[in-house]
Amino acid sequence: MATVTEPSNDALIDGNAVAARALHWAGVEKMFGVVGIPVTALATRAVALGIRFLAFHNEQSAGYAASAYGYLAAKPGVLLTVSGPGCVHGLAGLSNAMVNTWPLLMISGSCDQKDFGRGDFQELDQIAAVKPFVKFSAKATDISQIPRLVFEALHHSISGRPGGCYLDIPSDVLHQTISESELSKLLSEAENSISQQTPGEKPLDIEKAVSLLRGAERPLIVFGKGAAFARAEDSLKKLVDTTRIPFLPTPMGKGLLPDTHELAATAARSLAIGKCDVALIIGARLNWLLHFGEPPRWSKDVKFILVDVSEEEIELRKPCLGLVGDAKKVVDLINEEIKDDPFCLGKSHPWVEAISKKAKENVAKMEAQLAKDVVPFNFLTPMRIIRDAIIAQGSPAPVLVSEGANTMDVGRAVLIQSEPRTRLDAGTWGTMGVGLGYCIAAAVAMPERLVVAVEGDSGFGFSGLEVETLVRYQLPVVVIVFNNGGVYGGDRRNPEEITGPHKDDPAPTSFVPDAGYHTLIEAFGGKGYIVATPDELKSALTESFAARKPAVINVIIDPYAGAESGRLQHKN
């Protein structure tokens, strides 16, 4: 029987092993990426240490996966890329993490330092390339720097407002060696250095916040994915249950409190934001998703109480009151302040009645449209069937991933979230192409849940080949493609627009009609379905949800259903 020999303290290990050991020592459990020169050995060393490496076909999708994993797991996602073009492809995920404020560390190999500037293989000034998309970036110029920089980059990604960080490790550094004893010393020093960095907390005017809410005639609570990242759902539930103030989630804040809650104002959104006089904004930014907090969508007299982990964000928005801190901790302080002098809006309160009445009216209108079985499919009929199938799964609720113009916008209105962090979509940056990466991240971060992607055919096309990744790792992901033959659907040009020497080409928005997207996953051993009627869709959903295996359901939609640009109008 073979015996395992422990390495001696004088054994030499290279930069690949040092980086892997540093990541493992820092608590990294998952990595996403595409291997090749010069980082393949780094991935192999990481796997040997127990880190799960999810290998993708494209660094974009791997980066989207790493960014979403950082959000779902509340710890930095790690993206590994090769040098040059691999780093550039990885910028998609890095920038997506930065804009969505999700913790991510991207590690890229780079060319030999002595050959930089001479036209070396995949040469690029990667530190300069990542600069617009990171909170922190560094280059290890010697193997001894790797442990400290790994710990620093991971720390920066998660501290304060989370975001993207970058570490560059040149090829020659990856091939340098140090002894085991030296590595142990460097790892301990790196860990101790980070543990001593404890940011101070500023006093918060919680009393004023509660006073503003108590004195409001039409208060509103708005929460976003920052509150979801902070695991603030129980604290928010206590606040809403105590005060009975109506609430409005941003798209990825949905599920922190159930969409079916009697105080949910989602179906009365225009009324809620247009008439409220005090708005408590928790873990959400007053950006385009909330109309910048400005008239005419908001009242010119509304008083904002802005809860954000970033002092810079509060200074930018200039609210009536800013509370800098973790969303959960701040809401807990608000609840504690209310406890000794509680207030509550009754069911007959005019504001609560107005929100409830408008929400019920709008829901009834939507349900009347959803009740119709329209064939060829519009967007509403299959969306209703999918909604009902997801609800029937009970708890733990499936994670919903959604992207596309009409598909995502209609889904936001129809698909119901009942549990926190179960919706991932195009997000703050409106990023298309995130779908398959997000699916893989969700399946890895929350393996107890089914993952269901509801995608437009255009959104699916960005990352469709990653269905092979689903099959390779046998992840419980069902991808539903709304196939209407184009970016917004069929050829929507006016006759006078069809002119010129290339007038016989398909429209810029058009794809091959009735494309067989379901056959793509079948090529790799997954299950594909093509459906065009309610019964076919119900059958495919029942079978694929029960199997919890990789599947693609190709839903044929009327190419003229939906609207150009979805419902964003001027944001096209």
Coordinates of C-alpha atoms in Angstrom, one line a residue:
M1 CA 0.0 0.0 0.0
A2 CA 1.4 3.4 -1.0
T3 CA 2.0 6.0 1.6
V4 CA 1.5 9.7 1.3
T5 CA 4.7 11.6 2.0
E6 CA 4.2 15.1 3.5
P7 CA 6.2 17.7 1.7
S8 CA 9.3 18.9 3.6
N9 CA 9.6 22.5 4.6
D10 CA 12.4 22.8 2.1
A11 CA 10.3 21.5 -0.8
L12 CA 10.0 24.0 -3.6
I13 CA 6.6 25.0 -5.2
D14 CA 5.9 27.2 -8.1
G15 CA 3.7 30.3 -8.5
N16 CA 0.8 28.3 -9.8
A17 CA 0.7 26.3 -6.6
V18 CA 1.3 29.4 -4.5
A19 CA -1.7 31.2 -6.0
A20 CA -3.9 28.1 -5.6
R21 CA -2.8 27.7 -2.0
A22 CA -3.5 31.4 -1.2
L23 CA -7.0 31.2 -2.7
H24 CA -7.7 28.0 -0.7
W25 CA -6.3 29.5 2.5
A26 CA -8.5 32.6 2.0
G27 CA -11.6 30.4 1.8
V28 CA -12.3 30.3 -2.0
E29 CA -14.4 27.3 -2.8
K30 CA -15.4 27.9 -6.5
M31 CA -13.6 29.2 -9.5
F32 CA -14.9 30.0 -13.0
G33 CA -12.9 30.4 -16.1
V34 CA -11.2 29.3 -19.3
V35 CA -7.8 27.7 -19.0
G36 CA -4.8 27.9 -21.4
I37 CA -1.3 29.4 -21.5
P38 CA -0.2 30.3 -18.8
V39 CA -2.8 29.4 -16.2
T40 CA -3.8 25.8 -16.8
A41 CA -1.6 24.6 -14.0
L42 CA -3.0 27.1 -11.6
A43 CA -6.5 25.7 -12.2
T44 CA -5.2 22.1 -11.8
R45 CA -3.5 23.0 -8.5
A46 CA -6.7 24.6 -7.2
V47 CA -8.8 21.6 -8.0
A48 CA -6.3 19.3 -6.2
L49 CA -6.8 21.5 -3.1
G50 CA -10.6 21.0 -3.2
I51 CA -11.6 24.2 -5.1
R52 CA -14.3 23.4 -7.7
F53 CA -13.3 24.8 -11.1
L54 CA -16.1 25.4 -13.6
A55 CA -14.6 25.4 -17.0
F56 CA -16.4 27.4 -19.7
H57 CA -16.2 27.9 -23.4
N58 CA -15.9 31.7 -23.2
E59 CA -14.5 34.1 -20.6
Q60 CA -17.6 36.3 -20.9
S61 CA -20.0 33.7 -19.6
A62 CA -17.4 32.6 -17.0
G63 CA -17.2 36.2 -15.8
Y64 CA -20.9 36.6 -15.6
A65 CA -21.1 33.3 -13.6
A66 CA -18.4 34.5 -11.2
S67 CA -20.1 37.8 -10.7
A68 CA -23.5 36.2 -10.0
Y69 CA -21.9 33.7 -7.7
G70 CA -20.4 36.5 -5.7
Y71 CA -23.9 37.9 -5.2
L72 CA -25.6 34.7 -4.4
A73 CA -22.9 33.3 -2.1
A74 CA -22.0 36.6 -0.5
K75 CA -18.4 35.9 -1.0
P76 CA -16.1 36.9 -3.9
G77 CA -16.5 35.0 -7.1
V78 CA -13.2 34.2 -8.7
L79 CA -12.6 34.3 -12.5
L80 CA -9.5 32.8 -14.1
T81 CA -8.5 33.9 -17.6
V82 CA -5.5 33.5 -19.9
S83 CA -3.5 36.6 -21.0
G84 CA -4.4 39.2 -23.6
P85 CA -7.6 38.3 -25.4
G86 CA -8.7 36.1 -22.4
C87 CA -8.3 39.1 -20.1
V88 CA -10.3 41.3 -22.6
H89 CA -13.1 38.8 -22.8
G90 CA -13.1 38.6 -19.0
L91 CA -13.7 42.4 -18.8
A92 CA -17.4 41.7 -19.5
G93 CA -17.9 39.9 -16.2
L94 CA -15.6 42.2 -14.3
S95 CA -17.5 45.3 -15.5
N96 CA -20.8 43.6 -14.8
A97 CA -19.8 42.9 -11.3
M98 CA -18.6 46.5 -10.8
V99 CA -21.8 48.1 -12.0
N100 CA -24.0 45.6 -10.1
T101 CA -21.8 46.0 -7.0
W102 CA -21.0 42.3 -6.7
P103 CA -17.7 40.9 -5.3
L104 CA -15.5 39.4 -8.0
L105 CA -11.8 38.8 -8.3
M106 CA -10.5 38.3 -11.8
I107 CA -7.0 36.6 -12.1
S108 CA -5.2 36.7 -15.4
G109 CA -1.9 35.3 -16.5
S110 CA 0.2 37.7 -18.6
C111 CA 3.3 37.6 -20.7
D112 CA 6.9 37.3 -19.3
Q113 CA 7.9 40.6 -17.8
K114 CA 11.2 40.7 -19.6
D115 CA 9.4 40.5 -22.9
F116 CA 6.8 43.1 -22.3
G117 CA 6.9 45.8 -25.0
R118 CA 8.6 43.5 -27.5
G119 CA 5.5 42.0 -29.0
D120 CA 5.3 38.9 -26.8
F121 CA 2.6 36.2 -27.1
Q122 CA -0.8 37.8 -26.1
E123 CA 1.0 40.8 -24.7
L124 CA -1.3 43.5 -23.2
D125 CA -1.0 46.1 -20.5
Q126 CA -3.7 44.4 -18.5
I127 CA -3.6 46.7 -15.5
A128 CA -4.4 49.6 -17.8
A129 CA -7.2 47.5 -19.5
V130 CA -9.0 46.7 -16.3
K131 CA -8.7 50.2 -14.7
P132 CA -12.2 51.5 -15.6
F133 CA -13.8 48.3 -14.1
V134 CA -12.2 47.7 -10.8
K135 CA -12.0 48.9 -7.2
F136 CA -8.5 47.5 -6.9
S137 CA -5.9 46.0 -9.2
A138 CA -2.3 44.8 -8.8
K139 CA 0.4 42.9 -10.6
A140 CA 2.6 40.3 -8.8
T141 CA 6.1 41.0 -10.0
D142 CA 7.6 38.3 -7.8
I143 CA 6.2 35.0 -6.4
S144 CA 6.6 36.3 -2.8
Q145 CA 3.9 38.9 -3.5
I146 CA 1.2 36.5 -4.6
P147 CA -0.3 35.6 -1.1
R148 CA -0.5 39.2 0.0
L149 CA -2.1 40.4 -3.2
V150 CA -4.6 37.5 -3.3
F151 CA -5.8 38.4 0.2
E152 CA -5.8 42.1 -0.5
A153 CA -7.8 41.7 -3.8
L154 CA -10.4 39.4 -2.2
H155 CA -10.7 41.8 0.8
H156 CA -11.2 44.8 -1.5
S157 CA -13.8 43.0 -3.5
I158 CA -16.1 42.4 -0.6
S159 CA -15.4 45.4 1.7
G160 CA -17.5 48.6 1.6
R161 CA -19.4 48.6 -1.6
P162 CA -18.6 45.2 -3.3
G163 CA -17.2 45.2 -6.7
G164 CA -14.6 43.9 -9.2
C165 CA -10.9 43.5 -8.4
Y166 CA -8.1 42.3 -10.5
L167 CA -4.8 40.4 -10.0
D168 CA -2.2 40.0 -12.8
I169 CA 0.3 37.2 -12.5
P170 CA 3.0 37.2 -15.3
S171 CA 4.1 33.9 -16.8
D172 CA 7.6 34.1 -15.4
V173 CA 6.2 34.7 -11.8
L174 CA 4.0 31.6 -12.2
H175 CA 7.2 29.6 -12.9
Q176 CA 9.2 31.0 -10.0
T177 CA 9.6 28.8 -6.9
I178 CA 9.8 29.3 -3.1
S179 CA 10.0 26.8 -0.3
E180 CA 7.1 25.5 1.7
S181 CA 8.3 27.1 4.9
E182 CA 8.5 30.5 3.1
L183 CA 5.0 30.1 1.7
S184 CA 3.5 29.2 5.2
K185 CA 5.1 32.4 6.6
L186 CA 3.7 34.5 3.7
L187 CA 0.2 33.1 4.0
S188 CA 0.1 33.8 7.7
E189 CA 1.4 37.4 7.2
A190 CA -1.2 38.0 4.5
E191 CA -4.1 36.7 6.6
N192 CA -3.0 38.7 9.6
S193 CA -2.7 41.9 7.6
I194 CA -6.3 41.6 6.3
S195 CA -7.8 40.7 9.7
Q196 CA -6.4 43.9 11.2
Q197 CA -8.3 46.0 8.6
T198 CA -11.5 46.8 10.5
P199 CA -13.3 49.9 9.1
G200 CA -14.8 52.4 11.6
E201 CA -18.5 53.1 11.7
K202 CA -20.0 56.5 11.7
P203 CA -23.0 57.4 13.9
L204 CA -26.3 57.2 12.2
D205 CA -29.4 59.5 12.7
I206 CA -31.8 56.6 13.1
E207 CA -34.1 58.7 15.2
K208 CA -34.6 61.2 12.4
A209 CA -35.3 58.4 9.9
V210 CA -38.0 57.0 12.1
S211 CA -39.4 60.5 12.7
L212 CA -39.7 61.1 9.0
L213 CA -41.4 57.8 8.4
R214 CA -43.8 58.3 11.4
G215 CA -44.7 61.8 10.2
A216 CA -45.3 60.8 6.6
E217 CA -48.8 60.7 5.1
R218 CA -47.7 58.4 2.2
P219 CA -44.5 56.5 3.1
L220 CA -43.0 53.9 0.8
I221 CA -40.2 51.4 1.4
V222 CA -38.1 50.6 -1.7
F223 CA -35.5 47.8 -1.5
G224 CA -33.0 46.4 -4.0
K225 CA -30.4 43.7 -4.5
G226 CA -28.1 45.5 -2.0
A227 CA -30.6 44.5 0.6
A228 CA -30.7 41.0 -0.8
F229 CA -26.9 40.8 -0.7
A230 CA -27.0 41.9 3.0
R231 CA -29.5 39.1 3.8
A232 CA -32.0 41.8 5.1
E233 CA -35.2 39.9 4.4
D234 CA -36.1 39.1 8.0
S235 CA -35.4 42.6 9.1
L236 CA -37.5 44.0 6.2
K237 CA -40.3 41.7 7.1
K238 CA -40.3 42.9 10.7
L239 CA -40.3 46.5 9.5
V240 CA -43.2 46.1 7.1
D241 CA -45.2 43.9 9.5
T242 CA -44.7 46.5 12.3
T243 CA -45.4 49.7 10.3
R244 CA -47.6 48.3 7.5
I245 CA -45.9 50.6 5.1
P246 CA -46.3 49.6 1.4
F247 CA -43.1 48.4 -0.3
L248 CA -41.7 48.3 -3.8
P249 CA -38.8 46.0 -4.7
T250 CA -36.5 46.6 -7.6
P251 CA -36.4 43.7 -10.1
M252 CA -33.7 41.7 -8.3
G253 CA -35.0 42.8 -4.9
K254 CA -38.2 40.8 -5.7
G255 CA -38.7 37.9 -3.3
L256 CA -37.1 39.5 -0.2
L257 CA -40.8 39.8 0.7
P258 CA -43.2 37.8 -1.4
D259 CA -44.6 39.4 -4.5
T260 CA -48.1 38.3 -3.2
H261 CA -47.8 40.2 0.0
E262 CA -50.8 42.5 0.6
L263 CA -48.6 45.5 1.0
A264 CA -46.6 44.9 -2.2
A265 CA -46.8 47.9 -4.5
T266 CA -45.3 46.4 -7.6
A267 CA -48.6 46.4 -9.5
A268 CA -49.2 50.0 -8.4
R269 CA -45.7 51.2 -9.1
S270 CA -46.5 54.5 -10.8
L271 CA -48.9 55.5 -8.1
A272 CA -46.5 54.4 -5.3
I273 CA -43.5 56.4 -6.5
G274 CA -45.5 59.3 -7.9
K275 CA -47.4 60.1 -4.8
C276 CA -45.2 59.0 -1.9
D277 CA -44.0 61.8 0.4
V278 CA -41.3 59.9 2.2
A279 CA -39.3 57.0 0.6
L280 CA -37.0 54.8 2.5
I281 CA -34.6 53.4 -0.1
I282 CA -32.7 50.3 1.2
G283 CA -29.9 48.8 -0.9
A284 CA -31.0 50.4 -4.1
R285 CA -29.6 53.3 -6.1
L286 CA -31.6 56.2 -7.4
N287 CA -30.4 55.5 -10.9
W288 CA -32.3 54.9 -14.2
L289 CA -34.1 51.9 -12.7
L290 CA -35.7 54.3 -10.2
H291 CA -35.9 57.3 -12.6
F292 CA -33.1 59.0 -10.7
G293 CA -35.5 59.9 -7.9
E294 CA -36.6 62.9 -10.0
P295 CA -39.9 64.4 -11.3
P296 CA -42.1 63.7 -13.1
R297 CA -42.0 60.1 -12.0
W298 CA -41.5 61.1 -8.4
S299 CA -43.1 64.0 -6.6
K300 CA -40.9 67.0 -6.5
D301 CA -41.5 67.2 -2.7
V302 CA -40.6 63.6 -1.8
K303 CA -38.1 63.1 1.0
F304 CA -35.6 60.3 0.4
I305 CA -34.0 58.3 3.2
L306 CA -31.2 56.5 1.5
V307 CA -29.6 53.5 3.1
D308 CA -26.4 52.5 1.3
V309 CA -23.1 50.9 2.2
S310 CA -21.3 53.6 0.2
E311 CA -20.9 57.1 1.5
E312 CA -20.0 58.3 -2.0
E313 CA -23.4 57.0 -3.3
I314 CA -25.2 59.1 -0.7
E315 CA -23.2 62.1 -1.4
L316 CA -24.0 61.7 -5.1
R317 CA -27.7 61.5 -4.6
K318 CA -28.0 64.1 -1.9
P319 CA -31.1 62.7 -0.1
C320 CA -33.0 64.3 2.7
L321 CA -31.2 61.8 5.0
G322 CA -28.4 59.4 4.3
L323 CA -27.6 56.3 6.4
V324 CA -24.3 54.7 5.6
G325 CA -24.1 51.1 6.4
D326 CA -25.0 47.5 5.8
A327 CA -28.7 47.2 4.8
K328 CA -29.5 44.6 7.4
K329 CA -27.8 46.4 10.3
V330 CA -29.4 49.7 9.5
V331 CA -32.9 48.2 9.2
D332 CA -32.3 46.4 12.5
L333 CA -31.5 49.8 14.1
I334 CA -34.6 51.3 12.6
N335 CA -36.7 48.4 14.0
E336 CA -35.1 48.9 17.4
E337 CA -35.9 52.6 17.4
I338 CA -39.5 51.9 16.4
K339 CA -40.0 49.3 19.1
D340 CA -40.3 51.7 22.0
D341 CA -42.8 54.0 20.2
P342 CA -44.5 51.9 17.5
F343 CA -46.7 53.2 14.7
C344 CA -48.8 51.3 12.1
L345 CA -50.7 52.2 9.0
G346 CA -54.1 50.4 9.3
K347 CA -55.9 48.7 6.4
S348 CA -58.2 51.7 6.2
H349 CA -55.4 54.2 6.0
P350 CA -56.0 56.2 2.8
W351 CA -52.5 55.6 1.4
V352 CA -52.7 51.8 2.0
E353 CA -56.2 51.7 0.5
A354 CA -55.1 53.6 -2.6
I355 CA -52.1 51.4 -3.2
S356 CA -54.1 48.2 -2.6
K357 CA -57.0 49.3 -4.8
K358 CA -54.7 50.2 -7.7
A359 CA -52.6 47.1 -7.4
K360 CA -55.8 44.9 -7.4
E361 CA -57.1 46.7 -10.5
N362 CA -53.9 46.2 -12.4
V363 CA -53.5 42.6 -11.3
A364 CA -57.0 41.9 -12.5
K365 CA -56.3 43.5 -15.9
M366 CA -53.2 41.4 -16.3
E367 CA -54.9 38.2 -15.1
A368 CA -57.7 38.8 -17.7
Q369 CA -55.0 38.9 -20.4
L370 CA -53.1 35.9 -19.0
A371 CA -56.3 33.8 -18.8
K372 CA -56.5 33.6 -22.6
D373 CA -54.8 30.8 -24.5
V374 CA -53.4 32.6 -27.5
V375 CA -51.9 30.4 -30.3
P376 CA -49.6 31.1 -32.1
F377 CA -48.1 32.1 -28.8
N378 CA -47.9 35.6 -27.7
F379 CA -45.6 36.4 -24.7
L380 CA -48.4 36.2 -22.0
T381 CA -49.7 32.7 -22.6
P382 CA -46.5 30.8 -22.2
M383 CA -45.4 33.1 -19.4
R384 CA -48.5 32.2 -17.4
I385 CA -47.9 28.5 -17.9
I386 CA -44.3 28.9 -16.8
R387 CA -45.4 30.9 -13.8
D388 CA -47.8 28.3 -12.7
A389 CA -45.2 25.5 -13.1
I390 CA -42.7 27.4 -11.0
I391 CA -45.2 28.1 -8.3
A392 CA -46.1 24.4 -8.2
Q393 CA -42.5 23.6 -7.3
G394 CA -43.1 25.0 -3.8
S395 CA -40.1 25.6 -1.6
P396 CA -37.2 25.8 -2.1
A397 CA -38.4 27.9 -5.0
P398 CA -36.5 27.7 -8.2
V399 CA -34.0 30.4 -9.1
L400 CA -35.3 32.3 -12.1
V401 CA -32.8 33.7 -14.6
S402 CA -34.2 36.1 -17.3
E403 CA -32.9 38.2 -20.1
G404 CA -34.2 39.6 -23.4
A405 CA -36.3 42.7 -24.3
N406 CA -39.9 41.5 -24.3
T407 CA -39.2 38.2 -22.5
M408 CA -37.5 39.9 -19.5
D409 CA -39.9 42.8 -19.3
V410 CA -43.1 40.7 -19.5
G411 CA -41.5 38.2 -17.1
R412 CA -41.0 40.9 -14.5
A413 CA -44.7 41.6 -14.4
V414 CA -45.9 38.0 -14.6
L415 CA -43.4 35.7 -12.9
I416 CA -43.8 35.7 -9.1
Q417 CA -40.9 35.7 -6.7
S418 CA -41.6 34.3 -3.2
E419 CA -38.1 33.8 -1.8
P420 CA -35.0 36.0 -1.6
R421 CA -32.3 36.0 -4.2
T422 CA -34.3 33.8 -6.6
R423 CA -34.3 36.3 -9.5
L424 CA -31.3 37.1 -11.7
D425 CA -31.8 39.3 -14.8
A426 CA -30.0 41.9 -16.9
G427 CA -29.5 44.1 -13.8
T428 CA -28.3 47.6 -13.4
W429 CA -26.2 47.6 -16.6
G430 CA -28.9 45.9 -18.7
T431 CA -26.4 43.3 -19.7
M432 CA -27.5 40.8 -22.3
G433 CA -25.7 37.5 -22.6
V434 CA -25.7 36.8 -18.8
G435 CA -28.2 33.9 -19.0
L436 CA -26.2 30.7 -19.1
G437 CA -23.4 32.1 -16.9
Y438 CA -26.0 33.1 -14.2
C439 CA -27.7 29.7 -14.5
I440 CA -24.4 27.9 -13.8
A441 CA -23.6 30.2 -10.9
A442 CA -27.0 29.7 -9.3
A443 CA -26.8 25.9 -9.7
V444 CA -23.4 25.9 -8.1
A445 CA -24.2 28.4 -5.3
M446 CA -27.6 26.9 -4.4
P447 CA -27.5 23.2 -5.5
E448 CA -30.7 22.5 -3.6
R449 CA -32.7 24.6 -6.0
L450 CA -33.9 24.0 -9.6
V451 CA -32.7 26.8 -11.9
V452 CA -35.1 28.0 -14.6
A453 CA -33.9 30.4 -17.3
V454 CA -36.6 32.3 -19.3
E455 CA -34.7 33.8 -22.2
G456 CA -35.3 35.6 -25.5
D457 CA -33.7 34.0 -28.5
S458 CA -31.4 36.9 -28.8
G459 CA -30.2 36.7 -25.2
F460 CA -29.8 33.0 -25.5
G461 CA -27.6 33.4 -28.6
F462 CA -24.9 35.3 -26.6
S463 CA -24.0 32.2 -24.6
G464 CA -25.9 29.3 -26.1
L465 CA -22.9 27.0 -26.4
E466 CA -22.6 26.9 -22.6
V467 CA -25.5 24.4 -22.6
E468 CA -22.6 21.9 -23.1
T469 CA -21.2 23.1 -19.7
L470 CA -24.6 22.4 -18.2
V471 CA -24.5 18.9 -19.5
R472 CA -20.8 18.3 -18.6
Y473 CA -21.5 19.1 -15.0
Q474 CA -25.0 17.7 -15.0
L475 CA -26.5 20.9 -13.5
P476 CA -30.3 21.1 -12.7
V477 CA -31.0 23.8 -15.2
V478 CA -33.9 24.2 -17.6
V479 CA -33.5 26.8 -20.3
I480 CA -36.7 28.1 -21.9
V481 CA -36.1 30.0 -25.1
F482 CA -38.8 32.4 -26.3
N483 CA -38.2 32.0 -30.1
N484 CA -39.7 34.8 -32.1
G485 CA -37.1 34.9 -34.8
G486 CA -35.1 38.0 -33.9
V487 CA -34.0 40.6 -31.5
Y488 CA -37.5 41.9 -31.0
G489 CA -39.2 39.5 -33.4
G490 CA -39.7 39.3 -37.2
D491 CA -38.9 41.9 -39.8
R492 CA -40.6 45.1 -38.5
R493 CA -39.3 47.5 -41.1
N494 CA -41.6 49.8 -43.0
P495 CA -41.6 49.2 -46.8
E496 CA -39.8 52.5 -47.4
E497 CA -36.9 51.3 -45.1
I498 CA -36.3 48.2 -47.3
T499 CA -34.1 49.8 -49.9
G500 CA -30.5 50.0 -51.1
P501 CA -28.1 47.4 -52.5
H502 CA -28.6 45.0 -49.6
K503 CA -32.3 45.3 -49.4
D504 CA -32.6 41.5 -49.9
D505 CA -30.6 40.8 -46.7
P506 CA -32.6 39.9 -43.6
A507 CA -33.5 42.8 -41.3
P508 CA -30.8 43.7 -38.7
T509 CA -33.1 42.4 -36.0
S510 CA -34.0 39.1 -37.8
F511 CA -32.8 35.5 -37.1
V512 CA -33.5 32.2 -38.9
P513 CA -37.2 31.6 -38.4
D514 CA -38.2 28.7 -36.1
A515 CA -34.6 27.9 -35.3
G516 CA -34.1 24.6 -33.6
Y517 CA -32.4 25.8 -30.4
H518 CA -33.5 22.6 -28.6
T519 CA -31.3 20.5 -30.8
L520 CA -28.2 22.3 -29.6
I521 CA -28.3 20.7 -26.2
E522 CA -29.2 17.3 -27.7
A523 CA -25.9 17.4 -29.5
F524 CA -24.2 17.1 -26.1
G525 CA -26.6 14.6 -24.5
G526 CA -29.1 16.9 -22.9
K527 CA -32.8 16.9 -23.4
G528 CA -34.5 19.2 -25.9
Y529 CA -38.1 20.1 -26.5
I530 CA -39.9 22.1 -29.1
V531 CA -43.3 23.4 -28.2
A532 CA -46.0 25.6 -29.9
T533 CA -49.2 24.9 -27.9
P534 CA -50.1 25.1 -24.2
D535 CA -50.3 21.4 -23.7
E536 CA -46.9 20.8 -25.3
L537 CA -45.4 23.5 -23.0
K538 CA -47.1 22.1 -19.9
S539 CA -45.8 18.6 -20.7
A540 CA -42.3 19.8 -21.3
L541 CA -42.2 21.7 -18.1
T542 CA -43.6 18.9 -16.0
E543 CA -41.1 16.4 -17.4
S544 CA -38.0 18.6 -17.3
F545 CA -38.7 20.1 -13.9
A546 CA -39.1 16.6 -12.4
A547 CA -35.9 15.3 -14.1
R548 CA -33.8 18.2 -12.8
K549 CA -31.4 17.6 -15.6
P550 CA -30.0 20.0 -18.3
A551 CA -32.8 20.8 -20.8
V552 CA -33.7 23.4 -23.4
I553 CA -37.4 24.1 -24.2
N554 CA -37.7 25.9 -27.5
V555 CA -41.0 27.9 -27.4
I556 CA -42.1 29.1 -30.8
I557 CA -43.6 32.6 -30.4
D558 CA -45.5 34.6 -33.0
P559 CA -42.7 36.7 -34.6
Y560 CA -44.9 39.8 -34.5
A561 CA -45.9 39.5 -30.8
G562 CA -44.2 41.9 -28.4
A563 CA -42.8 45.4 -29.1
E564 CA -39.6 46.7 -30.4
S565 CA -37.3 47.5 -27.5
G566 CA -39.6 45.7 -25.1
R567 CA -41.1 48.4 -22.9
L568 CA -38.1 50.5 -22.3
Q569 CA -39.2 53.1 -24.9
H570 CA -36.6 55.9 -24.8
K571 CA -33.9 53.5 -23.4
N572 CA -33.6 51.8 -26.7

